[in-house]
Coordinates of C-alpha atoms and ligand atoms in Angstrom, one line a residue:
M1 CA 57.9 112.0 0.5
Q2 CA 55.7 113.0 -2.3
P3 CA 53.8 111.1 -5.0
R4 CA 55.2 111.3 -8.5
D5 CA 54.7 114.4 -10.6
L6 CA 50.9 114.6 -11.0
S7 CA 50.7 118.1 -12.3
E8 CA 49.4 116.9 -15.6
H9 CA 46.7 114.8 -13.9
V10 CA 43.2 116.2 -13.2
A11 CA 40.6 114.8 -10.9
Y12 CA 37.5 113.3 -12.4
E13 CA 34.5 115.6 -12.0
A14 CA 31.5 113.4 -11.3
G15 CA 27.9 114.7 -11.5
R16 CA 26.8 115.9 -8.1
G17 CA 24.8 113.7 -5.9
I18 CA 21.5 114.5 -4.1
E19 CA 22.8 114.0 -0.6
E20 CA 25.8 116.2 -1.3
V21 CA 23.8 119.0 -2.8
A22 CA 21.1 118.8 -0.1
R23 CA 23.6 119.0 2.7
E24 CA 25.4 121.9 1.1
L25 CA 22.2 123.9 0.7
G26 CA 20.8 122.8 4.0
R27 CA 17.7 121.2 2.4
D28 CA 15.9 117.9 2.5
P29 CA 17.2 115.3 -0.1
S30 CA 13.6 114.5 -1.1
E31 CA 13.3 117.9 -2.7
F32 CA 15.8 117.0 -5.3
I33 CA 15.9 115.0 -8.5
K34 CA 19.3 114.1 -10.0
L35 CA 19.6 114.2 -13.8
A36 CA 23.4 114.8 -13.8
S37 CA 25.1 111.4 -14.2
N38 CA 23.1 109.5 -16.8
E39 CA 21.9 107.0 -14.2
N40 CA 18.8 104.8 -14.8
P41 CA 15.7 106.5 -13.5
H42 CA 14.0 103.1 -13.0
G43 CA 16.8 102.0 -10.7
P44 CA 18.5 98.6 -11.1
S45 CA 17.0 95.6 -12.8
P46 CA 14.8 94.1 -10.0
A47 CA 16.3 90.7 -10.8
A48 CA 19.8 92.1 -10.2
A49 CA 18.7 93.7 -6.9
D50 CA 17.4 90.3 -5.8
A51 CA 20.6 88.6 -6.9
I52 CA 22.7 91.2 -4.9
R53 CA 20.6 90.4 -1.7
E54 CA 21.1 86.7 -2.3
A55 CA 24.8 87.1 -2.8
A56 CA 25.3 88.6 0.6
G57 CA 26.0 85.2 2.2
S58 CA 28.7 84.2 -0.2
V59 CA 30.9 87.3 -0.3
S60 CA 33.5 85.7 2.0
S61 CA 34.8 83.8 -1.1
Y62 CA 36.8 85.2 -4.0
P63 CA 34.7 85.4 -7.1
K64 CA 36.0 82.7 -9.4
S65 CA 33.2 80.7 -11.0
T66 CA 30.8 83.6 -11.1
H67 CA 33.4 85.6 -13.0
T68 CA 33.6 82.7 -15.5
D69 CA 29.8 82.4 -15.7
L70 CA 29.4 86.1 -16.4
A71 CA 32.1 86.1 -19.1
D72 CA 30.2 83.2 -20.6
A73 CA 26.9 85.0 -20.5
V74 CA 28.3 88.2 -22.0
A75 CA 30.1 86.1 -24.7
D76 CA 26.8 84.4 -25.5
R77 CA 25.0 87.7 -25.8
W78 CA 27.5 88.8 -28.4
S79 CA 28.3 85.5 -30.0
V80 CA 32.1 85.8 -29.2
D81 CA 34.5 83.6 -27.4
P82 CA 34.5 84.1 -23.5
A83 CA 38.2 84.9 -23.7
Q84 CA 37.3 88.0 -25.7
V85 CA 35.3 89.5 -22.8
W86 CA 37.4 91.5 -20.5
L87 CA 35.3 92.1 -17.4
A88 CA 36.2 95.0 -15.3
N89 CA 35.3 97.4 -12.5
G90 CA 33.0 99.5 -14.6
G91 CA 33.7 100.5 -18.2
D92 CA 36.3 102.8 -16.7
G93 CA 38.1 99.7 -15.4
A94 CA 38.0 98.2 -18.9
I95 CA 39.6 101.4 -20.2
D96 CA 42.4 100.9 -17.7
Y97 CA 42.9 97.3 -18.9
L98 CA 43.2 98.5 -22.5
S99 CA 45.7 101.1 -21.4
R100 CA 47.7 98.5 -19.6
A101 CA 47.7 96.1 -22.5
I102 CA 48.4 98.6 -25.3
L103 CA 50.4 101.6 -24.0
E104 CA 54.1 101.8 -23.6
P105 CA 55.4 104.8 -21.7
G106 CA 55.3 107.8 -24.0
D107 CA 52.6 106.4 -26.3
D108 CA 49.8 108.8 -27.1
V109 CA 46.0 108.3 -27.2
L110 CA 43.6 110.4 -29.4
V111 CA 40.4 111.4 -27.7
P112 CA 37.3 113.5 -28.7
S113 CA 36.9 117.0 -27.4
P114 CA 34.4 117.6 -26.0
G115 CA 34.4 114.1 -24.5
F116 CA 34.6 111.6 -21.7
A117 CA 37.5 112.6 -19.3
Y118 CA 38.6 109.2 -18.3
Y119 CA 40.2 108.2 -21.6
G120 CA 42.9 110.8 -21.1
M121 CA 43.2 110.2 -17.4
S122 CA 43.8 106.5 -17.9
A123 CA 46.4 107.1 -20.5
R124 CA 48.3 109.5 -18.2
F125 CA 48.2 107.0 -15.3
H126 CA 49.9 104.6 -17.7
H127 CA 52.6 107.1 -18.6
G128 CA 51.0 108.0 -21.9
G129 CA 50.1 111.3 -23.5
V130 CA 46.8 112.7 -24.8
R131 CA 46.0 114.4 -28.0
E132 CA 42.5 115.5 -29.1
Y133 CA 40.3 115.7 -32.1
T134 CA 37.5 118.2 -32.1
L135 CA 33.8 117.4 -32.6
E136 CA 32.5 120.7 -33.9
R137 CA 29.5 122.2 -32.2
E138 CA 28.7 124.0 -35.5
A139 CA 28.6 120.6 -37.2
D140 CA 26.3 119.2 -34.5
F141 CA 29.2 117.1 -33.2
A142 CA 29.2 115.0 -36.4
Q143 CA 31.6 112.1 -36.2
T144 CA 33.2 111.4 -39.6
P145 CA 36.5 109.8 -40.6
E146 CA 37.7 113.3 -41.5
T147 CA 37.1 114.7 -38.0
V148 CA 39.3 112.0 -36.5
L149 CA 41.9 111.4 -39.2
S150 CA 42.7 115.1 -39.7
A151 CA 44.0 115.0 -36.1
Y152 CA 45.5 111.6 -36.1
D153 CA 49.3 111.4 -35.8
G154 CA 50.2 107.8 -35.1
E155 CA 48.5 107.5 -31.7
R156 CA 48.4 104.0 -30.2
I157 CA 44.7 104.2 -29.2
V158 CA 42.0 106.2 -30.9
Y159 CA 38.8 106.6 -28.8
L160 CA 35.4 106.9 -30.5
T161 CA 32.3 107.4 -28.4
S162 CA 29.0 106.2 -29.9
P163 CA 26.6 107.5 -28.8
H164 CA 28.9 110.3 -27.8
N165 CA 28.8 111.8 -24.3
P166 CA 27.8 114.6 -23.9
S167 CA 26.4 115.4 -27.4
G168 CA 24.5 112.2 -28.2
S169 CA 25.8 111.9 -31.7
T170 CA 26.8 108.5 -33.2
I171 CA 29.3 107.2 -35.8
E172 CA 28.4 104.8 -38.5
L173 CA 30.2 101.5 -38.6
A174 CA 31.4 102.2 -42.1
A175 CA 33.1 105.3 -40.8
V176 CA 34.7 103.3 -37.9
E177 CA 36.0 100.9 -40.5
V178 CA 37.6 103.7 -42.6
I179 CA 39.3 105.1 -39.4
A180 CA 40.6 101.6 -38.5
E181 CA 41.8 101.1 -42.0
E182 CA 43.5 104.5 -42.4
T183 CA 45.2 104.5 -39.0
G184 CA 48.5 102.6 -38.5
E185 CA 48.7 98.9 -38.0
D186 CA 49.6 99.4 -34.3
T187 CA 46.7 101.7 -33.6
L188 CA 43.7 100.3 -31.7
V189 CA 40.4 101.9 -32.3
V190 CA 38.2 101.7 -29.2
V191 CA 34.5 102.2 -29.8
D192 CA 33.0 103.2 -26.5
E193 CA 29.3 102.0 -26.5
A194 CA 28.5 102.9 -22.9
Y195 CA 25.1 104.1 -24.3
G196 CA 24.8 101.6 -27.1
E197 CA 21.5 100.1 -25.8
F198 CA 19.8 103.5 -26.3
A199 CA 20.8 103.9 -29.9
D200 CA 19.4 102.7 -33.2
V201 CA 22.8 101.7 -34.5
D202 CA 24.6 98.4 -34.7
S203 CA 27.5 97.5 -32.4
A204 CA 31.0 97.7 -33.6
V205 CA 31.4 94.1 -32.5
S206 CA 30.5 93.4 -36.1
L207 CA 33.8 94.9 -37.1
L208 CA 36.0 92.7 -34.9
E209 CA 34.0 89.6 -35.7
G210 CA 33.6 90.3 -39.5
R211 CA 29.8 90.3 -39.5
N212 CA 27.1 92.2 -41.5
G213 CA 29.3 92.6 -44.5
F214 CA 32.5 93.8 -42.7
E215 CA 35.9 92.1 -42.8
A216 CA 37.1 90.8 -39.4
R217 CA 39.6 93.2 -37.8
D218 CA 42.2 92.8 -35.0
D219 CA 42.5 96.6 -34.4
V220 CA 39.0 97.4 -33.0
A221 CA 37.7 96.9 -29.5
V222 CA 34.3 97.7 -28.0
L223 CA 33.5 99.0 -24.6
R224 CA 30.3 98.3 -22.8
T225 CA 28.9 98.9 -19.3
F226 CA 26.2 97.8 -16.9
S227 CA 26.0 101.3 -15.4
K228 CA 23.6 102.9 -17.7
A229 CA 20.8 100.8 -19.4
Y230 CA 21.1 98.0 -16.7
G231 CA 21.0 100.5 -13.8
L232 CA 24.0 99.1 -12.0
A233 CA 26.3 102.2 -11.8
G234 CA 26.9 101.7 -8.1
V235 CA 28.0 98.1 -8.6
R236 CA 30.8 99.0 -11.0
L237 CA 30.7 96.5 -13.8
G238 CA 31.7 96.9 -17.4
Y239 CA 33.7 95.1 -20.1
A240 CA 35.7 95.4 -23.2
I241 CA 35.2 93.0 -26.2
V242 CA 38.5 92.6 -27.9
P243 CA 39.6 90.7 -31.0
D244 CA 40.4 87.0 -30.6
E245 CA 44.0 87.5 -31.7
W246 CA 45.2 89.2 -28.5
A247 CA 42.4 88.5 -26.1
D248 CA 44.7 86.4 -23.9
A249 CA 46.5 89.6 -22.8
Y250 CA 43.7 90.0 -20.2
A251 CA 45.2 87.3 -18.0
R252 CA 48.5 89.3 -17.8
V253 CA 47.0 92.8 -17.2
N254 CA 43.9 92.4 -15.1
T255 CA 43.6 93.0 -11.4
P256 CA 43.0 89.7 -9.7
F257 CA 39.2 89.2 -9.5
A258 CA 38.5 92.1 -11.8
A259 CA 34.8 92.2 -11.0
S260 CA 33.4 91.5 -7.5
E261 CA 31.2 88.5 -6.5
I262 CA 28.3 90.9 -6.1
A263 CA 28.9 92.6 -9.4
C264 CA 29.1 89.3 -11.3
R265 CA 25.9 88.0 -9.7
A266 CA 24.1 91.3 -10.4
G267 CA 25.4 91.2 -14.0
L268 CA 24.3 87.7 -14.5
A269 CA 20.7 88.5 -13.4
A270 CA 20.6 91.8 -15.3
I271 CA 21.8 90.5 -18.6
D272 CA 18.7 88.3 -18.8
D273 CA 16.3 91.0 -17.7
D274 CA 15.2 92.2 -21.1
E275 CA 12.0 93.8 -19.8
H276 CA 14.0 96.2 -17.6
V277 CA 16.3 97.3 -20.4
E278 CA 13.4 97.7 -22.8
R279 CA 11.5 99.8 -20.4
T280 CA 14.6 101.9 -19.7
V281 CA 15.3 102.5 -23.4
A282 CA 11.7 103.4 -24.1
T283 CA 11.7 105.9 -21.2
A284 CA 14.9 107.5 -22.5
R285 CA 13.5 107.9 -26.0
D286 CA 10.3 109.6 -24.8
S287 CA 12.3 111.8 -22.5
R288 CA 14.9 113.0 -25.0
E289 CA 12.1 113.6 -27.5
Y290 CA 10.1 115.7 -24.9
M291 CA 13.2 117.7 -24.1
R292 CA 13.8 118.5 -27.7
E293 CA 10.3 119.6 -28.2
R294 CA 9.7 121.5 -25.0
L295 CA 13.0 123.0 -23.8
G296 CA 13.3 126.7 -24.6
A297 CA 16.9 126.3 -25.8
R298 CA 18.7 124.5 -28.5
V299 CA 18.7 120.8 -27.9
W300 CA 20.8 118.5 -30.0
P301 CA 19.4 115.2 -31.3
S302 CA 20.6 112.4 -29.0
E303 CA 20.9 108.7 -29.2
G304 CA 21.8 108.4 -25.5
N305 CA 19.8 108.6 -22.3
F306 CA 20.6 112.4 -22.0
A307 CA 20.2 115.5 -24.0
L308 CA 22.6 118.4 -24.5
A309 CA 21.2 121.9 -24.4
A310 CA 22.8 125.3 -25.2
V311 CA 21.8 127.6 -22.4
G312 CA 24.4 130.4 -22.4
D313 CA 25.8 130.6 -18.9
A314 CA 25.7 126.9 -18.1
T315 CA 27.2 127.3 -14.7
A316 CA 24.6 129.9 -13.7
V317 CA 21.7 127.8 -15.1
A318 CA 22.9 124.6 -13.4
E319 CA 23.2 126.4 -10.1
A320 CA 19.7 128.0 -10.5
T321 CA 18.0 124.7 -11.4
Q322 CA 19.7 123.0 -8.5
E323 CA 18.3 125.7 -6.2
R324 CA 14.9 124.6 -7.5
G325 CA 15.7 121.0 -6.9
V326 CA 16.8 119.8 -10.3
I327 CA 20.4 118.7 -10.6
V328 CA 21.8 118.8 -14.1
R329 CA 25.3 118.7 -15.5
D330 CA 27.2 121.8 -16.4
C331 CA 29.3 120.7 -19.3
S332 CA 32.2 123.1 -18.8
S333 CA 34.3 120.1 -17.4
F334 CA 33.7 118.3 -20.8
G335 CA 35.3 121.2 -22.6
L336 CA 31.9 122.5 -23.6
P337 CA 31.1 125.8 -21.9
G338 CA 27.6 127.2 -22.4
C339 CA 25.8 123.8 -22.4
I340 CA 24.1 121.6 -19.8
R341 CA 23.5 117.9 -20.2
I342 CA 20.2 116.6 -18.8
T343 CA 19.8 112.9 -18.1
C344 CA 16.6 111.3 -19.3
G345 CA 14.4 110.9 -16.3
T346 CA 11.0 109.3 -15.8
E347 CA 8.1 111.1 -17.4
R348 CA 7.5 113.2 -14.3
E349 CA 11.1 114.0 -13.8
T350 CA 11.5 115.0 -17.4
E351 CA 8.5 117.3 -17.2
R352 CA 9.8 118.9 -14.0
A353 CA 13.3 119.3 -15.5
V354 CA 12.0 121.0 -18.6
E355 CA 9.7 123.3 -16.6
T356 CA 12.5 124.2 -14.2
V357 CA 15.1 124.9 -16.9
N358 CA 12.6 127.0 -18.9
A359 CA 11.7 129.0 -15.8
V360 CA 15.4 129.6 -15.0
L361 CA 16.2 130.6 -18.6
E362 CA 13.4 133.1 -18.5
E363 CA 14.4 134.4 -15.2
L364 CA 18.0 134.8 -16.1
E365 CA 17.1 136.2 -19.5
L366 CA 20.3 134.7 -20.8
E367 CA 21.5 135.2 -24.3
R368 CA 21.2 131.9 -26.1
E369 CA 21.2 130.3 -29.5
P370 CA 17.9 130.4 -31.4
E371 CA 15.6 127.4 -30.9
V372 CA 15.9 124.5 -33.3
T373 CA 13.0 122.1 -33.3
D374 CA 13.3 120.4 -36.7
T375 CA 14.4 116.7 -37.2
Ligands
LIG1 C1 29.4 106.2 -18.2 C2 30.4 106.1 -19.2 C3 31.4 105.0 -19.2 C4 31.6 103.9 -18.2 O1 31.1 104.2 -17.0 P1 31.3 103.0 -15.9 O2 30.3 103.5 -14.8 O3 32.7 103.1 -15.5 O4 30.9 101.7 -16.5 C5 32.3 105.0 -20.3 N1 32.2 105.9 -21.3 C6 31.3 106.9 -21.3 C7 31.3 107.8 -22.4 C8 30.4 107.0 -20.3 O5 29.5 108.0 -20.3

C-alpha cells in the first residue's frame, strides 16, 4: 500500500544541529556554534531545568492536574479565562489545533511569503489549501493591511507573524484590527507571537479581550511558545489564546494530554522565571544591534532574537561559515534566496558570527546590496 497523495506536501527544513554538522564534516562538535534555529543562547530557565529533573519520578502518570495548573498560570499571565488557553506540543502543535478546529476540507489559509513553513504544512495535513501574500523585500518586509488584504480572497485563516520570521518586522495592532475587520466574518486572523517577548510591541491579546482601546473580537487568536525566550525548544510547549466564544472547541480537537508532564512542569517553572527571560531579551537586543552595526552586509532591523542579512549567494555563505564553525540559516527554504538569518547569540557568539560572516564575504567577494547602517 501507499500513503495518501503527499505530492503537495513538503518536509519541514529545520536549522542544522551541531552534532549533525560535526559528524558530516568529521570534526569535533566543540568547534561549532549554532545560530540557525533561534534557540536561547542562555539555555533553559534554570528553574525549568530543576523542575524537569524533579519531574522524573512522576512521569509514569498521565499529566492531568499539571496541565490544569499550567493553563491556569498562562491564563493568569494574560488575564484570560483558563479555557482560552490551548496548550500544545509546541507552537506548531497549537497551529495544528487551530487547523483542526477551523478548517473544513478544501478551505484555504493565507500565509506570508517569505514566512514560517508550518502554517501551510498544517493546512495541507488538514486537507486545506494554501495561498500567499508577499512581504516585499524592497519595502523592508513591511506588514500593512494593504499587503495582506490585496491578496485576501475569503481564506478561512489568515496568518500574521509579529515579529516576523525571518525578517524581524512587526505589525501594529491597529493594522491587525483593520485586517480582522475587513476580512470575512468566518475568517480567523492568527497572530503568531513566537518572538513576542523580544519586541517592543503589545500583544494582540488586547484585540480578543477588548483592551487598550480596542473592541473585543471573536476572530483573532494569538500564538505563543516556550521555545524561544524561555529556552524550552526541546521540551515542545506552546499555546494559542483564543476568544472566549469558541474556546470550548479545544476539548473536541486536542490530542489527549496535549502537553507532557515534563513540559507542563517545565512551563510552570519557566513562566515565573522573569530574570531568565529578561536576561535573554537583553542579550538578543544587544546582539541584533551589534550585527546591524558590524556586519558587512545589509541587515534589516529586527524585533526578534535573530537578524536577516543580504549576503548574495546565501547557500555558499552559509556553507563557508559552517566550515569555520558558525552555523547560520540559509533562507532559501523560507522563499528568500540571497539572505541568511543569524540567531542572536551571547556576546562572544555574536562577535564570532560577525567576524566569520565578514571574513567569508570578503573571501567570496560576493556581489551584495550596499550597506545600510541608519535607523
Ligand atoms: C519557532 C516558531 C514557532 C513555534 O515553534 P515551536 O517550537 O513549535 O513552539 C512558531 N512560529 C514561528 C514563526 C516560529 O519561528
